[in-house]
Coordinates of N, CA and C in Angstrom, one line a residue:
M72 N 49.4 -38.2 -12.2 CA 49.4 -38.6 -13.6 C 49.1 -40.1 -13.7
K73 N 49.2 -40.9 -12.7 CA 48.9 -42.3 -12.8 C 47.4 -42.5 -13.1
A74 N 46.6 -41.6 -12.5 CA 45.1 -41.7 -12.7 C 44.8 -41.4 -14.1
V75 N 45.4 -40.4 -14.7 CA 45.1 -40.0 -16.1 C 45.6 -41.1 -17.0
D76 N 46.7 -41.7 -16.7 CA 47.2 -42.8 -17.6 C 46.3 -44.0 -17.5
K77 N 45.8 -44.3 -16.3 CA 44.9 -45.4 -16.1 C 43.6 -45.2 -16.9
L78 N 43.1 -44.0 -16.8 CA 41.8 -43.6 -17.5 C 42.1 -43.7 -19.0
R79 N 43.2 -43.2 -19.5 CA 43.5 -43.3 -20.9 C 43.6 -44.8 -21.4
S80 N 44.3 -45.6 -20.7 CA 44.4 -47.0 -21.1 C 43.1 -47.7 -21.0
A81 N 42.2 -47.3 -20.0 CA 40.9 -48.0 -19.9 C 40.0 -47.6 -21.1
L82 N 40.1 -46.3 -21.5 CA 39.4 -45.9 -22.7 C 39.9 -46.5 -24.0
E83 N 41.2 -46.7 -24.1 CA 41.7 -47.3 -25.3 C 41.4 -48.8 -25.4
T84 N 41.2 -49.4 -24.3 CA 40.9 -50.9 -24.4 C 39.4 -51.1 -24.3
D85 N 38.6 -50.1 -24.1 CA 37.1 -50.3 -24.1 C 36.6 -50.6 -25.5
P86 N 35.9 -51.7 -25.7 CA 35.4 -52.0 -27.1 C 34.4 -51.0 -27.6
R87 N 33.6 -50.4 -26.8 CA 32.7 -49.4 -27.2 C 33.4 -48.1 -27.8
I88 N 34.5 -47.7 -27.1 CA 35.2 -46.6 -27.6 C 35.9 -46.9 -28.9
Q89 N 36.4 -48.1 -29.0 CA 37.1 -48.5 -30.2 C 36.1 -48.6 -31.4
Q90 N 34.9 -49.1 -31.1 CA 33.8 -49.2 -32.1 C 33.4 -47.8 -32.6
A91 N 33.4 -46.8 -31.7 CA 33.0 -45.4 -32.0 C 34.1 -44.8 -32.9
K92 N 35.4 -45.1 -32.6 CA 36.5 -44.6 -33.4 C 36.5 -45.2 -34.8
D93 N 36.2 -46.5 -34.9 CA 36.2 -47.1 -36.2 C 35.0 -46.5 -37.0
W94 N 33.9 -46.3 -36.4 CA 32.7 -45.7 -37.1 C 33.1 -44.3 -37.6
Y95 N 33.7 -43.5 -36.8 CA 34.1 -42.1 -37.2 C 35.1 -42.2 -38.3
Q96 N 36.1 -43.1 -38.3 CA 37.1 -43.2 -39.4 C 36.5 -43.6 -40.7
S97 N 35.3 -44.3 -40.6 CA 34.7 -44.8 -41.8 C 33.9 -43.8 -42.5
Q98 N 33.6 -42.7 -41.9 CA 32.8 -41.6 -42.4 C 33.6 -40.8 -43.5
T99 N 32.9 -40.1 -44.3 CA 33.6 -39.2 -45.3 C 34.1 -38.0 -44.6
P100 N 35.0 -37.2 -45.2 CA 35.5 -36.0 -44.5 C 34.4 -35.0 -44.2
R101 N 33.5 -34.9 -45.1 CA 32.4 -34.0 -44.9 C 31.6 -34.4 -43.6
D102 N 31.3 -35.7 -43.5 CA 30.5 -36.2 -42.4 C 31.3 -36.1 -41.1
Q103 N 32.6 -36.3 -41.2 CA 33.4 -36.1 -40.0 C 33.4 -34.7 -39.5
L104 N 33.4 -33.7 -40.4 CA 33.3 -32.3 -40.1 C 31.9 -32.0 -39.4
I105 N 30.9 -32.6 -39.9 CA 29.5 -32.4 -39.2 C 29.5 -33.0 -37.8
V106 N 30.1 -34.2 -37.7 CA 30.1 -34.9 -36.3 C 31.0 -34.0 -35.4
R107 N 32.1 -33.5 -35.8 CA 32.9 -32.6 -35.0 C 32.1 -31.4 -34.6
G108 N 31.4 -30.8 -35.5 CA 30.6 -29.6 -35.3 C 29.5 -29.8 -34.2
V109 N 28.8 -31.0 -34.4 CA 27.8 -31.4 -33.4 C 28.4 -31.6 -32.1
A110 N 29.6 -32.3 -32.0 CA 30.2 -32.5 -30.7 C 30.6 -31.2 -30.0
I111 N 31.1 -30.3 -30.8 CA 31.5 -29.0 -30.3 C 30.3 -28.2 -29.8
L112 N 29.2 -28.3 -30.5 CA 27.9 -27.6 -30.1 C 27.4 -28.3 -28.9
L113 N 27.5 -29.6 -28.8 CA 27.0 -30.3 -27.6 C 27.9 -29.9 -26.4
A114 N 29.2 -29.8 -26.5 CA 30.1 -29.4 -25.4 C 29.8 -28.0 -25.0
I115 N 29.6 -27.1 -25.9 CA 29.2 -25.7 -25.5 C 27.9 -25.6 -24.8
S116 N 26.9 -26.4 -25.3 CA 25.6 -26.4 -24.7 C 25.7 -27.0 -23.2
L117 N 26.5 -28.0 -23.1 CA 26.6 -28.6 -21.8 C 27.3 -27.6 -20.8
A118 N 28.4 -27.0 -21.3 CA 29.1 -26.0 -20.5 C 28.1 -24.8 -20.1
F119 N 27.3 -24.4 -21.0 CA 26.3 -23.3 -20.7 C 25.4 -23.8 -19.6
L120 N 24.8 -25.0 -19.8 CA 23.9 -25.5 -18.8 C 24.5 -25.7 -17.4
V121 N 25.7 -26.1 -17.4 CA 26.4 -26.4 -16.1 C 26.9 -25.1 -15.5
L122 N 27.5 -24.2 -16.2 CA 28.2 -23.1 -15.7 C 27.5 -21.8 -15.8
V123 N 26.9 -21.4 -16.9 CA 26.3 -20.1 -17.1 C 24.9 -20.0 -16.6
L124 N 24.1 -21.0 -16.9 CA 22.6 -20.9 -16.6 C 22.4 -20.7 -15.1
P125 N 23.1 -21.4 -14.2 CA 22.9 -21.1 -12.7 C 23.2 -19.7 -12.4
L126 N 24.3 -19.1 -13.0 CA 24.6 -17.7 -12.7 C 23.5 -16.8 -13.2
I127 N 22.9 -17.0 -14.3 CA 21.9 -16.2 -14.8 C 20.6 -16.3 -13.9
Q128 N 20.3 -17.5 -13.5 CA 19.2 -17.6 -12.5 C 19.4 -16.9 -11.2
Q129 N 20.6 -17.1 -10.7 CA 21.0 -16.4 -9.4 C 20.9 -14.9 -9.6
N130 N 21.4 -14.4 -10.7 CA 21.3 -12.9 -11.0 C 19.9 -12.5 -11.1
S131 N 19.0 -13.3 -11.7 CA 17.6 -12.9 -11.7 C 17.0 -12.9 -10.3
E132 N 17.3 -13.8 -9.5 CA 16.8 -13.8 -8.1 C 17.3 -12.6 -7.3
L133 N 18.6 -12.3 -7.5 CA 19.1 -11.2 -6.8 C 18.5 -9.9 -7.3
N134 N 18.2 -9.8 -8.5 CA 17.5 -8.6 -9.0 C 16.2 -8.4 -8.4
T135 N 15.4 -9.5 -8.3 CA 14.1 -9.5 -7.7 C 14.2 -9.1 -6.2
T136 N 15.2 -9.6 -5.5 CA 15.4 -9.2 -4.1 C 15.8 -7.7 -4.0
L137 N 16.7 -7.3 -4.9 CA 17.1 -5.9 -4.9 C 15.9 -5.0 -5.2
N138 N 15.1 -5.3 -6.1 CA 13.9 -4.5 -6.4 C 13.0 -4.4 -5.3
A139 N 12.8 -5.5 -4.6 CA 11.9 -5.5 -3.4 C 12.5 -4.6 -2.3
K140 N 13.8 -4.7 -2.1 CA 14.4 -3.9 -1.0 C 14.4 -2.4 -1.4
V141 N 14.6 -2.1 -2.7 CA 14.6 -0.7 -3.1 C 13.2 -0.2 -3.0
G142 N 12.2 -1.0 -3.3 CA 10.8 -0.5 -3.1 C 10.5 -0.2 -1.6
F143 N 11.0 -1.1 -0.7 CA 10.8 -0.9 0.7 C 11.5 0.4 1.1
Y144 N 12.7 0.5 0.7 CA 13.5 1.7 1.0 C 12.8 3.0 0.6
N145 N 12.3 3.0 -0.7 CA 11.6 4.2 -1.2 C 10.3 4.5 -0.4
T146 N 9.6 3.4 0.0 CA 8.4 3.6 0.8 C 8.8 4.2 2.2
M147 N 9.9 3.7 2.8 CA 10.3 4.3 4.1 C 10.8 5.7 3.9
A148 N 11.5 6.0 2.8 CA 12.0 7.4 2.5 C 10.8 8.3 2.3
D149 N 9.8 7.9 1.6 CA 8.6 8.7 1.3 C 7.9 9.0 2.6
N150 N 7.9 8.1 3.6 CA 7.1 8.3 4.8 C 8.0 8.8 6.0
A151 N 9.3 9.0 5.7 CA 10.2 9.4 6.8 C 9.7 10.7 7.5
D152 N 9.2 11.7 6.7 CA 8.8 13.0 7.2 C 7.6 12.8 8.2
R153 N 6.8 11.8 8.0 CA 5.7 11.6 8.9 C 6.1 11.1 10.3
F154 N 7.3 10.5 10.4 CA 7.8 9.9 11.6 C 9.0 10.7 12.2
A155 N 9.4 11.7 11.5 CA 10.6 12.4 11.9 C 10.5 13.1 13.2
Q156 N 9.3 13.7 13.4 CA 9.1 14.5 14.7 C 7.8 14.0 15.3
G157 N 7.8 14.1 16.6 CA 6.6 13.8 17.4 C 6.4 12.3 17.7
G158 N 7.3 11.4 17.4 CA 7.2 10.0 17.7 C 6.0 9.4 17.1
G159 N 5.6 9.7 15.9 CA 4.4 9.1 15.3 C 3.2 9.9 15.5
A160 N 3.3 11.1 15.9 CA 2.1 11.9 16.1 C 1.4 12.2 14.8
S161 N 0.1 12.3 14.8 CA -0.6 12.6 13.6 C -0.5 14.1 13.3
A162 N -0.6 14.5 12.0 CA -0.3 15.8 11.6 C -1.3 16.8 12.3
G163 N -2.6 16.4 12.4 CA -3.6 17.3 13.0 C -3.3 17.5 14.5
A164 N -2.8 16.6 15.2 CA -2.6 16.7 16.6 C -1.4 17.6 17.0
S165 N -0.5 17.9 16.0 CA 0.6 18.7 16.4 C 0.2 20.1 16.7
N166 N -0.9 20.6 16.1 CA -1.3 22.0 16.4 C -2.3 22.1 17.5
T167 N -2.9 20.9 17.9 CA -3.9 20.9 19.0 C -3.2 21.1 20.4
P168 N -3.7 22.0 21.2 CA -3.2 22.2 22.5 C -3.1 20.9 23.3
L169 N -2.0 20.8 24.2 CA -1.8 19.6 24.9 C -3.0 19.3 25.9
L170 N -3.5 20.3 26.5 CA -4.7 20.1 27.4 C -5.9 19.5 26.7
A171 N -6.1 20.0 25.5 CA -7.3 19.5 24.7 C -7.0 18.0 24.3
L172 N -5.8 17.7 23.9 CA -5.5 16.3 23.5 C -5.7 15.4 24.7
V173 N -5.1 15.8 25.9 CA -5.1 14.9 27.1 C -6.6 14.7 27.6
S174 N -7.3 15.8 27.6 CA -8.7 15.7 28.2 C -9.6 15.0 27.2
Q175 N -9.5 15.2 25.9 CA -10.3 14.5 24.9 C -10.0 13.0 25.0
Q176 N -8.8 12.6 25.0 CA -8.4 11.2 25.1 C -8.8 10.6 26.4
A177 N -8.8 11.3 27.5 CA -9.2 10.8 28.8 C -10.7 10.5 28.7
R178 N -11.5 11.4 28.2 CA -13.0 11.2 28.0 C -13.2 9.9 27.2
K179 N -12.5 9.7 26.1 CA -12.7 8.6 25.2 C -12.3 7.3 26.0
S180 N -11.3 7.4 26.9 CA -10.9 6.2 27.6 C -11.6 5.9 28.9
G181 N -12.6 6.8 29.2 CA -13.3 6.7 30.5 C -12.6 7.1 31.7
V182 N -11.6 8.0 31.6 CA -10.8 8.5 32.7 C -11.2 9.9 33.0
T183 N -11.5 10.2 34.3 CA -12.0 11.5 34.7 C -10.8 12.2 35.3
L184 N -10.4 13.4 34.8 CA -9.3 14.2 35.3 C -9.9 14.9 36.6
T185 N -9.2 14.7 37.7 CA -9.6 15.4 38.9 C -9.1 16.8 38.9
R186 N -7.9 17.0 38.4 CA -7.3 18.3 38.4 C -6.2 18.3 37.3
Y187 N -5.9 19.5 36.8 CA -4.9 19.7 35.8 C -4.3 21.0 35.9
E188 N -3.0 21.1 35.5 CA -2.3 22.4 35.7 C -1.3 22.5 34.5
Q189 N -1.4 23.6 33.8 CA -0.4 23.9 32.7 C 0.9 24.4 33.3
D190 N 2.0 23.8 32.8 CA 3.3 24.2 33.3 C 4.3 24.4 32.1
G191 N 4.2 25.5 31.4 CA 5.0 25.8 30.2 C 4.5 24.9 29.1
D192 N 5.4 24.1 28.6 CA 5.1 23.2 27.5 C 4.5 21.8 28.0
S193 N 4.5 21.6 29.3 CA 4.0 20.4 29.8 C 2.7 20.6 30.6
L194 N 2.0 19.5 30.9 CA 0.7 19.5 31.6 C 0.8 18.5 32.7
R195 N 0.5 19.0 34.0 CA 0.4 18.1 35.1 C -1.1 17.7 35.3
V196 N -1.3 16.4 35.5 CA -2.6 15.9 35.6 C -2.8 15.1 36.9
W197 N -3.9 15.2 37.6 CA -4.2 14.4 38.7 C -5.5 13.6 38.4
V198 N -5.4 12.3 38.6 CA -6.6 11.4 38.4 C -6.7 10.5 39.6
D199 N -7.9 10.6 40.2 CA -8.1 9.8 41.5 C -9.1 8.7 41.3
G200 N -8.9 7.5 41.8 CA -9.8 6.4 41.8 C -10.1 5.8 40.5
V201 N -9.1 5.8 39.6 CA -9.3 5.3 38.2 C -8.9 3.9 38.1
A202 N -9.5 3.1 37.3 CA -9.1 1.7 37.0 C -7.7 1.8 36.4
F203 N -6.8 1.0 36.9 CA -5.4 1.0 36.5 C -5.3 0.7 35.0
D204 N -6.1 -0.4 34.5 CA -6.0 -0.7 33.1 C -6.5 0.4 32.2
D205 N -7.5 1.1 32.6 CA -8.0 2.2 31.8 C -7.0 3.4 31.7
A206 N -6.3 3.6 32.8 CA -5.4 4.7 32.9 C -4.1 4.4 32.0
I207 N -3.7 3.2 32.1 CA -2.5 2.8 31.2 C -2.9 2.8 29.8
S208 N -4.1 2.3 29.4 CA -4.5 2.4 28.0 C -4.6 3.8 27.5
W209 N -5.1 4.7 28.4 CA -5.2 6.1 28.1 C -3.8 6.7 27.8
M210 N -2.9 6.5 28.6 CA -1.5 7.0 28.5 C -0.9 6.4 27.2
E211 N -1.1 5.1 27.0 CA -0.5 4.5 25.8 C -1.1 5.1 24.5
A212 N -2.4 5.3 24.5 CA -3.1 5.9 23.3 C -2.6 7.3 23.1
L213 N -2.3 8.1 24.1 CA -1.8 9.5 24.0 C -0.4 9.4 23.2
G214 N 0.4 8.5 23.7 CA 1.7 8.4 23.0 C 1.7 7.9 21.6
R215 N 0.9 6.8 21.4 CA 0.8 6.2 20.1 C 0.1 7.1 19.0
Q216 N -1.0 7.7 19.4 CA -1.8 8.4 18.4 C -1.3 9.9 18.3
F217 N -0.8 10.5 19.3 CA -0.6 11.9 19.3 C 0.8 12.3 19.6
G218 N 1.7 11.4 20.0 CA 3.1 11.7 20.3 C 3.2 12.4 21.7
V219 N 2.2 12.3 22.5 CA 2.3 12.9 23.9 C 2.9 11.9 24.8
R220 N 4.0 12.3 25.5 CA 4.7 11.4 26.4 C 4.4 11.8 27.8
A221 N 4.3 10.7 28.6 CA 4.2 10.9 30.1 C 5.7 11.0 30.6
T222 N 6.1 12.2 30.9 CA 7.5 12.4 31.3 C 7.7 12.0 32.8
Q223 N 6.7 12.1 33.6 CA 6.8 11.7 35.0 C 5.4 11.1 35.4
V224 N 5.5 10.0 36.1 CA 4.2 9.3 36.5 C 4.4 8.8 37.9
N225 N 3.4 9.1 38.8 CA 3.4 8.6 40.1 C 2.1 7.9 40.3
I226 N 2.1 6.6 40.6 CA 0.9 5.8 40.8 C 0.8 5.3 42.2
D227 N -0.3 5.6 42.9 CA -0.5 5.2 44.3 C -1.7 4.3 44.3
R228 N -1.6 3.1 45.0 CA -2.6 2.2 45.1 C -3.6 2.7 46.2
I229 N -4.9 2.4 46.0 CA -5.9 2.8 47.0 C -6.6 1.5 47.5
N230 N -7.6 1.6 48.4 CA -8.2 0.5 49.0 C -9.1 -0.3 48.0
D231 N -9.6 0.3 47.0 CA -10.5 -0.4 46.0 C -9.5 -1.2 45.1
A232 N -9.9 -2.5 44.9 CA -9.1 -3.4 44.1 C -9.0 -2.9 42.6
G233 N -7.8 -2.8 42.1 CA -7.7 -2.4 40.7 C -7.8 -0.9 40.4
R234 N -7.9 -0.1 41.5 CA -8.1 1.3 41.3 C -6.8 2.0 41.9
V235 N -6.5 3.1 41.3 CA -5.3 3.9 41.7 C -5.5 5.4 41.6
N236 N -4.6 6.1 42.3 CA -4.5 7.5 42.1 C -3.2 7.8 41.3
I237 N -3.4 8.7 40.3 CA -2.2 8.9 39.4 C -1.9 10.4 39.3
R238 N -0.6 10.7 39.4 CA -0.1 12.1 39.2 C 0.8 11.9 38.0
A239 N 0.6 12.7 36.9 CA 1.4 12.5 35.7 C 1.7 13.9 35.1
T240 N 2.8 13.9 34.5 CA 3.2 15.1 33.7 C 3.4 14.7 32.2
F241 N 2.7 15.4 31.3 CA 2.7 15.1 29.9 C 3.4 16.2 29.1
S242 N 4.0 15.8 28.1 CA 4.6 16.8 27.1 C 4.6 16.2 25.7
K243 N 4.7 17.1 24.8 CA 4.7 16.7 23.3 C 6.1 16.4 22.9

């Protein structure tokens, strides 16, 4: 309370405050009413600017963020069926036989299949003397584009630098 009392006594003794009070008292009652109305309007405007306007701006920003996230969610929900099965396999590849997918992609990647053997839903493949980088790129492309996974891989190094023999089992 001492701080409030100090402030009150400072305002009462300030000559500018006393001059404003004298000016106000010298006005007609109608003018005093107008001054009070303007002061109240000014106080309400100041309170709006300090308290309410930042809340409105934050609400607008949050609405923008929410709309962006809802849009992203809707896009993901619309595309969920594309990724639900097959690990990203394309729709046309799901009906293509495993042997056809593996051999076509091997040809595109420059990999020559030495031998292959169908084993139920999987395919065993032998590749001899292939460049390691080409073979890895081939297996990665099978998984990424067609959802074909290498469930078992055996890689043996041979005397030629960078070349390997591979035994792999693929499945969808």
